Coordinates of C-alpha atoms in Angstrom, one line a residue:
X1 CA 0.0 0.0 0.0
X2 CA 1.6 3.3 -1.1
X3 CA 2.0 6.5 0.8
X4 CA -0.8 8.2 -1.2
X5 CA -3.2 5.5 -0.2
X6 CA -2.3 5.8 3.4
X7 CA -2.9 9.5 3.2
X8 CA -6.3 9.0 1.5
X9 CA -7.4 6.5 4.2
X10 CA -6.4 8.9 6.9
X11 CA -8.5 11.6 5.3
X12 CA -11.5 9.2 4.9
X13 CA -11.1 8.2 8.6
X14 CA -11.0 11.8 9.7
X15 CA -14.0 12.7 7.6
X16 CA -16.0 9.8 9.0
X17 CA -15.2 10.8 12.6
X18 CA -16.2 14.4 11.9
X19 CA -19.7 13.3 10.9
X20 CA -21.2 13.6 14.4
X21 CA -19.9 17.2 14.7
X22 CA -21.2 18.1 11.2
X23 CA -24.6 16.9 12.2
X24 CA -24.7 18.6 15.5
X25 CA -23.5 22.0 14.1
X26 CA -26.0 22.1 11.2
X27 CA -28.5 25.0 11.5
X28 CA -26.7 26.2 14.7
X29 CA -25.8 29.9 15.1
X30 CA -22.1 30.7 15.7
X31 CA -20.8 34.2 16.4
X32 CA -17.2 34.5 15.4
X33 CA -14.9 37.5 16.4
X34 CA -12.2 38.3 13.9
X35 CA -9.7 40.8 15.3
X36 CA -7.8 43.2 13.0
X37 CA -4.6 41.2 13.7
X38 CA -6.2 38.1 12.3
X39 CA -7.0 39.9 9.1
X40 CA -3.4 40.7 8.6
X41 CA -2.2 37.2 9.4
X42 CA -0.7 35.3 6.4
X43 CA -3.0 32.5 7.3
X44 CA -6.2 34.6 7.0
X45 CA -7.1 33.2 3.5
X46 CA -7.3 29.8 5.1
X47 CA -9.6 31.1 7.8
X48 CA -11.8 32.5 5.0
X49 CA -11.9 29.1 3.3
X50 CA -12.8 27.5 6.6
X51 CA -15.7 29.9 7.1
X52 CA -16.9 29.0 3.6
X53 CA -16.7 25.3 4.5
X54 CA -18.8 25.9 7.7
X55 CA -21.4 27.8 5.7
X56 CA -21.7 25.0 3.2
X57 CA -22.2 22.6 6.1
X58 CA -25.3 24.6 7.3
X59 CA -23.7 26.6 10.1
X60 CA -25.3 30.0 10.5
X61 CA -22.4 32.5 10.8
X62 CA -22.4 36.0 12.4
X63 CA -18.9 37.5 12.0
X64 CA -17.8 40.4 14.1
X65 CA -14.8 42.4 12.8
X66 CA -12.2 44.2 14.8
X67 CA -9.7 46.8 13.4
X68 CA -7.3 47.8 16.1
X69 CA -4.0 47.7 14.2
X70 CA -5.6 49.3 11.2
X71 CA -6.9 52.2 13.3
X72 CA -3.6 52.6 15.0
X73 CA -1.8 52.8 11.6
X74 CA -4.3 55.4 10.2
X75 CA -4.0 57.6 13.3
X76 CA -0.2 57.3 13.4
X77 CA -0.1 58.3 9.7
X78 CA -2.0 61.5 10.7
X79 CA 0.3 62.0 13.7
X80 CA -2.6 61.6 16.1
X81 CA -2.1 60.1 19.5
X82 CA -4.7 57.6 20.7
X83 CA -5.3 57.1 24.4
X84 CA -6.6 53.8 25.9
X85 CA -8.3 53.9 29.3
X86 CA -9.9 50.9 31.1
X87 CA -9.5 48.9 27.9
X88 CA -11.4 51.4 25.8
X89 CA -10.0 53.7 23.1
X90 CA -10.8 57.4 23.7
X91 CA -12.5 58.6 20.5
X92 CA -12.6 62.4 20.1
X93 CA -14.6 63.9 17.3
X94 CA -11.5 64.5 15.1
X95 CA -10.6 60.8 15.3
X96 CA -14.0 59.5 14.3
X97 CA -13.7 59.8 10.6
X98 CA -10.3 58.1 10.5
X99 CA -11.7 55.2 12.6
X100 CA -14.7 54.9 10.3
X101 CA -12.5 54.8 7.3
X102 CA -10.2 52.1 8.8
X103 CA -13.2 50.0 9.8
X104 CA -14.8 50.4 6.3
X105 CA -11.5 49.3 4.7
X106 CA -11.4 46.2 6.8
X107 CA -15.1 45.4 6.1
X108 CA -14.5 45.7 2.3
X109 CA -11.4 43.5 2.6
X110 CA -13.4 40.9 4.4
X111 CA -16.3 41.0 2.0
X112 CA -13.9 40.8 -1.0
X113 CA -12.3 37.7 0.3
X114 CA -15.6 36.1 1.2
X115 CA -16.7 36.7 -2.4
X116 CA -13.8 34.8 -4.0
X117 CA -14.7 31.8 -6.1
X118 CA -11.7 30.9 -8.3
X119 CA -11.5 27.5 -9.7
X120 CA -9.0 25.1 -8.1
X121 CA -9.2 26.9 -4.8
X122 CA -11.0 26.0 -1.5
X123 CA -13.5 28.8 -2.3
X124 CA -14.5 27.5 -5.7
X125 CA -18.2 27.5 -6.0
X126 CA -18.8 28.9 -2.5
X127 CA -21.1 31.8 -3.6
X128 CA -21.4 33.2 -0.1
X129 CA -23.9 36.0 0.5
X130 CA -22.6 38.5 3.1
X131 CA -24.8 41.2 4.6
X132 CA -23.8 44.0 6.9
X133 CA -25.7 47.0 8.2
X134 CA -26.7 49.1 11.2
X135 CA -27.7 46.1 13.4
X136 CA -25.7 47.3 16.5
X137 CA -27.4 50.0 18.5
X138 CA -25.0 51.8 20.8
X139 CA -24.8 54.4 23.5
X140 CA -21.9 56.6 24.6
X141 CA -19.6 55.6 27.4
X142 CA -19.7 59.2 28.6
X143 CA -17.2 60.4 31.2
X144 CA -15.4 57.8 33.3
X145 CA -12.8 58.6 35.9
X146 CA -13.0 62.2 34.7
X147 CA -12.1 61.2 31.1
X148 CA -14.5 62.1 28.3
X149 CA -14.6 59.1 26.0
X150 CA -16.2 61.1 23.2
X151 CA -17.5 58.8 20.5
X152 CA -16.4 55.6 22.2
X153 CA -19.5 53.6 23.2
X154 CA -21.0 50.3 24.4
X155 CA -23.6 48.0 23.0
X156 CA -27.1 48.9 23.9
X157 CA -28.9 46.4 21.8
X158 CA -28.5 44.0 18.8
X159 CA -31.2 44.0 16.2
X160 CA -31.7 40.3 16.5
X161 CA -34.9 40.1 14.4
X162 CA -33.2 41.6 11.4
X163 CA -30.2 39.3 11.8
X164 CA -32.3 36.2 12.1
X165 CA -34.1 37.1 8.9
X166 CA -30.8 37.3 7.1
X167 CA -29.6 34.1 8.5
X168 CA -32.8 32.3 7.6
X169 CA -32.3 33.4 4.0
X170 CA -28.8 31.7 4.0
X171 CA -26.9 34.9 4.5
X172 CA -23.7 35.3 6.4
X173 CA -23.9 38.4 8.6
X174 CA -21.0 40.8 9.2
X175 CA -21.1 43.2 12.1
X176 CA -18.5 46.0 12.4
X177 CA -17.1 47.3 15.7
X178 CA -19.1 50.4 15.1
X179 CA -22.5 51.1 16.6
X180 CA -25.2 53.6 15.9
X181 CA -27.6 55.6 18.1
X182 CA -31.3 56.5 17.4
X183 CA -30.1 60.1 17.1
X184 CA -27.8 59.2 14.2
X185 CA -24.5 59.2 16.0
X186 CA -21.7 56.7 15.4
X187 CA -19.8 55.1 18.2
X188 CA -16.5 53.2 18.2
X189 CA -17.0 49.9 20.2
X190 CA -14.8 47.1 21.4
X191 CA -15.1 44.3 18.9
X192 CA -15.0 41.8 21.8
X193 CA -18.1 43.4 23.4
X194 CA -20.0 43.4 20.1
X195 CA -19.3 39.7 19.7
X196 CA -20.3 39.0 23.3
X197 CA -23.5 40.8 23.1
X198 CA -24.4 39.4 19.7
X199 CA -23.9 35.9 21.0
X200 CA -26.0 36.6 24.1
X201 CA -28.8 38.4 22.4
X202 CA -29.0 36.1 19.4
X203 CA -29.0 33.1 21.9
X204 CA -26.1 31.7 19.8
X205 CA -25.0 28.2 20.2
X206 CA -21.3 29.2 20.2
X207 CA -19.1 32.2 20.6
X208 CA -15.8 31.8 18.9
X209 CA -13.0 34.3 19.6
X210 CA -9.9 34.3 17.4
X211 CA -6.9 35.2 19.4
X212 CA -3.1 35.5 19.0
X213 CA -2.4 32.5 21.3
X214 CA -3.7 29.0 21.0
X215 CA -5.7 29.2 24.2
X216 CA -5.2 29.0 28.0
X217 CA -2.2 27.1 29.3
X218 CA -1.8 25.5 32.7
X219 CA 1.2 25.9 35.0
X220 CA 3.1 23.4 32.9
X221 CA 2.5 25.3 29.7
X222 CA 0.1 22.7 28.5
X223 CA -3.0 23.7 26.6
X224 CA -6.3 23.4 28.5
X225 CA -8.8 22.1 26.0
X226 CA -11.7 22.8 28.3
X227 CA -12.3 25.0 31.3
X228 CA -15.4 26.0 33.4
X229 CA -16.5 29.6 33.3
X230 CA -15.9 30.0 37.1
X231 CA -12.3 28.9 36.7
X232 CA -11.8 31.0 33.6
X233 CA -13.0 34.1 35.5
X234 CA -10.4 33.5 38.1
X235 CA -7.7 33.4 35.3
X236 CA -9.1 36.6 33.9
X237 CA -8.8 38.3 37.3
X238 CA -5.1 37.4 37.5
X239 CA -4.2 38.4 34.0
X240 CA -2.2 41.5 33.2
X241 CA -4.1 44.2 31.3
X242 CA -1.5 44.0 28.5
X243 CA -2.1 40.3 27.9
X244 CA -3.8 40.0 24.5
X245 CA -5.8 37.0 25.7
X246 CA -7.5 38.8 28.6
X247 CA -10.2 40.5 26.5
X248 CA -11.1 37.5 24.5
X249 CA -11.2 35.2 27.5
X250 CA -13.4 37.7 29.4
X251 CA -15.7 37.7 26.4
X252 CA -16.0 33.9 26.5
X253 CA -16.8 34.0 30.3
X254 CA -19.4 36.8 29.9
X255 CA -21.1 35.0 27.1
X256 CA -21.2 31.6 28.9
X257 CA -22.5 33.2 32.1
X258 CA -25.3 34.8 30.1
X259 CA -26.6 31.7 28.5
X260 CA -24.3 30.9 25.6
X261 CA -23.6 27.1 26.0
X262 CA -20.0 27.1 24.7
X263 CA -17.3 29.7 23.9
X264 CA -14.0 29.0 22.3
X265 CA -10.5 30.6 22.1
X266 CA -8.7 29.7 18.8
X267 CA -5.4 31.0 17.4
X268 CA -5.5 32.8 14.1
X269 CA -1.9 31.7 13.7
X270 CA -2.7 28.0 13.6
X271 CA -3.7 26.7 10.2
X272 CA -7.0 24.9 10.4
X273 CA -7.5 25.7 14.0
X274 CA -11.2 26.6 13.6
X275 CA -12.0 23.3 11.8
X276 CA -10.0 21.2 14.3
X277 CA -11.6 22.9 17.3
X278 CA -15.2 22.4 16.0
X279 CA -14.9 19.1 14.0
X280 CA -12.5 16.9 15.9
X281 CA -12.5 15.3 19.4
X282 CA -9.1 16.7 20.5
X283 CA -9.8 20.3 19.3
X284 CA -7.2 23.0 18.8
X285 CA -8.0 25.7 21.4
X286 CA -9.7 26.2 24.7
X287 CA -13.4 25.8 25.2
X288 CA -15.1 27.6 28.0
X289 CA -17.9 25.5 29.3
X290 CA -21.2 26.5 30.9
X291 CA -22.4 25.9 34.4
X292 CA -19.9 26.7 37.1
X293 CA -22.3 24.9 39.5
X294 CA -21.0 21.6 38.2
X295 CA -17.7 20.0 39.1
X296 CA -15.9 17.0 37.6
X297 CA -13.8 15.4 40.4
X298 CA -12.6 12.2 41.9
X299 CA -15.1 10.4 44.1
X300 CA -14.6 9.9 47.9
X301 CA -16.3 7.8 50.5
X302 CA -19.0 10.4 51.2
X303 CA -20.2 10.1 47.7
X304 CA -21.2 6.4 47.9
X305 CA -24.8 7.1 48.9
X306 CA -25.4 9.5 46.0
X307 CA -23.7 7.1 43.5
X308 CA -25.9 4.2 44.6
X309 CA -29.0 6.4 44.0
X310 CA -27.7 7.1 40.5
X311 CA -26.7 3.5 39.7
X312 CA -29.5 1.4 41.1
X313 CA -32.2 2.3 38.5
X314 CA -29.8 1.3 35.7
X315 CA -28.8 -1.9 37.6
X316 CA -32.4 -2.9 37.9
X317 CA -32.9 -2.5 34.2
X318 CA -29.8 -4.6 33.5
X319 CA -27.9 -1.7 31.8
X320 CA -25.2 -1.9 34.5
X321 CA -23.7 -4.7 36.5
X322 CA -25.0 -4.5 40.1
X323 CA -22.5 -3.2 42.7
X324 CA -23.0 -3.4 46.4
X325 CA -22.3 -0.6 48.8
X326 CA -19.3 -2.5 50.1
X327 CA -17.8 -2.9 46.6
X328 CA -18.3 0.8 45.8
X329 CA -16.6 1.8 49.0
X330 CA -13.7 -0.5 48.3
X331 CA -13.3 0.8 44.7
X332 CA -14.2 4.5 45.3
X333 CA -10.8 5.7 44.2
X334 CA -11.5 4.3 40.7
X335 CA -14.5 6.7 40.1
X336 CA -14.9 10.2 38.7
X337 CA -18.1 12.0 39.3
X338 CA -19.9 15.1 38.2
X339 CA -21.5 17.0 41.1
X340 CA -24.2 19.6 40.6
X341 CA -25.5 21.6 43.6
X342 CA -24.3 18.9 46.0
X343 CA -26.0 16.1 44.0
X344 CA -24.1 13.4 42.0
X345 CA -25.5 13.5 38.4
X346 CA -23.0 11.3 36.6
X347 CA -20.1 8.9 37.3
X348 CA -17.6 6.6 35.6
X349 CA -14.8 4.3 36.7
X350 CA -11.4 3.3 35.4
X351 CA -9.9 -0.1 36.2
X352 CA -6.3 -0.6 35.1
X353 CA -5.1 -4.0 33.8
X354 CA -1.9 -5.4 32.6
X355 CA -0.4 -4.8 29.2
X356 CA -1.1 -1.0 29.3
X357 CA -4.9 -1.4 29.1
X358 CA -7.7 -0.1 31.3
X359 CA -11.4 -0.7 31.5
X360 CA -14.0 2.1 31.4
X361 CA -16.8 1.0 33.6
X362 CA -20.0 2.1 35.1
X363 CA -20.5 5.3 33.0
X364 CA -23.9 6.6 34.0
X365 CA -25.7 10.0 33.7
X366 CA -28.9 10.8 35.6
X367 CA -32.0 10.8 33.3
X368 CA -32.7 14.4 34.5
X369 CA -29.3 15.6 33.1
X370 CA -29.0 13.8 29.8
X371 CA -28.9 15.5 26.5
X372 CA -25.9 17.7 27.5
X373 CA -22.2 16.9 27.3
X374 CA -21.8 15.2 30.7
X375 CA -21.1 11.8 29.3
X376 CA -18.5 13.4 27.0
X377 CA -16.9 15.2 30.0
X378 CA -16.7 11.9 31.9
X379 CA -15.2 10.1 29.0
X380 CA -12.5 12.8 28.5
X381 CA -11.8 12.7 32.2
X382 CA -11.3 8.9 32.2
X383 CA -9.1 9.1 29.1
X384 CA -7.0 11.7 30.7
X385 CA -6.6 9.7 33.9
X386 CA -5.8 6.6 31.8
X387 CA -3.0 8.5 30.0
X388 CA -1.6 9.8 33.3
X389 CA -1.4 6.1 34.4
X390 CA 0.5 5.2 31.3
X391 CA -2.3 3.2 29.7
X392 CA -2.4 3.0 26.0
X393 CA -5.7 1.2 25.4
X394 CA -9.2 1.7 26.9
X395 CA -11.8 -1.0 26.6
X396 CA -15.4 -1.4 27.8
X397 CA -18.3 -3.9 27.9
X398 CA -21.8 -2.7 27.2
X399 CA -25.2 -4.2 26.3
X400 CA -27.2 -1.0 25.5
X401 CA -25.0 1.9 24.5
X402 CA -22.9 0.6 21.6
X403 CA -23.6 3.4 19.2
X404 CA -22.7 6.2 21.7
X405 CA -19.2 4.7 22.0
X406 CA -18.8 4.1 18.3
X407 CA -19.6 7.7 17.7
X408 CA -16.7 8.6 20.0
X409 CA -13.9 6.7 18.5
X410 CA -14.3 3.2 19.9
X411 CA -14.2 0.2 17.6
X412 CA -15.8 -3.2 18.1
X413 CA -13.6 -5.9 19.6
X414 CA -13.9 -9.5 20.8
X415 CA -13.0 -11.4 24.0
X416 CA -9.5 -11.9 22.6
X417 CA -8.9 -8.1 22.7
X418 CA -9.4 -8.2 26.5
X419 CA -6.6 -8.5 29.0
X420 CA -6.1 -12.1 30.2
X421 CA -7.5 -11.5 33.6
X422 CA -10.6 -9.8 32.1
X423 CA -11.1 -12.7 29.7
X424 CA -11.4 -15.0 32.6
X425 CA -14.1 -12.9 34.1
X426 CA -16.2 -12.4 30.9
X427 CA -19.8 -13.3 31.4
X428 CA -20.9 -15.2 28.2
X429 CA -24.5 -15.3 29.5
X430 CA -24.7 -11.5 29.6
X431 CA -23.1 -11.4 26.1
X432 CA -21.8 -7.8 26.4
X433 CA -20.4 -6.2 23.4
X434 CA -16.7 -5.2 23.6
X435 CA -15.3 -1.9 22.4
X436 CA -11.7 -0.7 22.3
X437 CA -10.1 2.7 21.9
X438 CA -6.4 3.3 21.1
X439 CA -5.4 6.2 23.4
X440 CA -2.1 6.8 21.5
X441 CA -4.2 8.1 18.6
X442 CA -6.0 10.7 20.7

């Protein structure tokens, strides 16, 4: 088998595994913030192609443009100084026209690239319809700390009805960082704030913030693929005002705290970062997750009663193998749980075996809390724990949930795929299906 064939098979395999994401994102509304720095990136044409691909897959896109470096350049060319206070640019009357011109130039550049359709390019046949207009209603910031911000403003309202009509007609909507007042005034807004309010008021399914960095790193400089809003807020509070990530992460937190289910930080310097984050399991940036009232953590002995209440209905139906209180107490260190407001709503266990393999067992989510991503979070937690323990393979036995695991990268196996000790314990009368996942390909 030649190298080209291997490459083709890898592509086919990736495309097949992206199918669940393609289906789940169809007809969903995503608000995407594109800062001025991203527009000047050499990789920006690839971002445009990725946006066209998402549009073709049925994602409803609302783009919010920034223009900070472009504005800075125009003002410098006119030898005008520009003051920043509390993260907002002070916009006196004699700066406004220059800011409007810089913003308009960026908008035209964006619309031009979204209009490309040359043969033999990723944009071939895209035929995107892009609409922009006065959909952002703004009000002045006024005087703060004794400083008159002039024509700098904040979002008062997003014309959601008008935007929804455009999206329904298969248009991509482009919002500038400029807002307009009922009295006909123009205000210079923070692009991050426009994106945040657009996501909140449109009740978007996702807010995506392009950023210079790939996302949020832990103390060991490792990328955090997922973080709860509460934890993200603590990181924002500790960030220096000069950190380019602070504004975008704050936007993610604000959106999630106000009802947007997911927000993402993605680097505009990473080729294909947008597609990888949205259409692959491992992602490419940091996702800020909803609900700081939930906690994924290791179980302890005090959790046994709540775990039994969660597991017993499933055991009675034969979905799970029955476990006694004594057994749960003895194996409690094997379990991860999701706790919400003091109640255990989901759990799963990891049992290590010889030959670098581990068993995923007892994955259960309360019927009252299904339909979200709690099963996904538990699975990722178990996979992470398995990798920390040096395990290379994860296997499971199930009688009812085969498709759920197949959709998440597991493949069907047989008794011979089990570790020797597990083979000896296999219950042929129960006839459980066996699924295996190679963690080295995560």
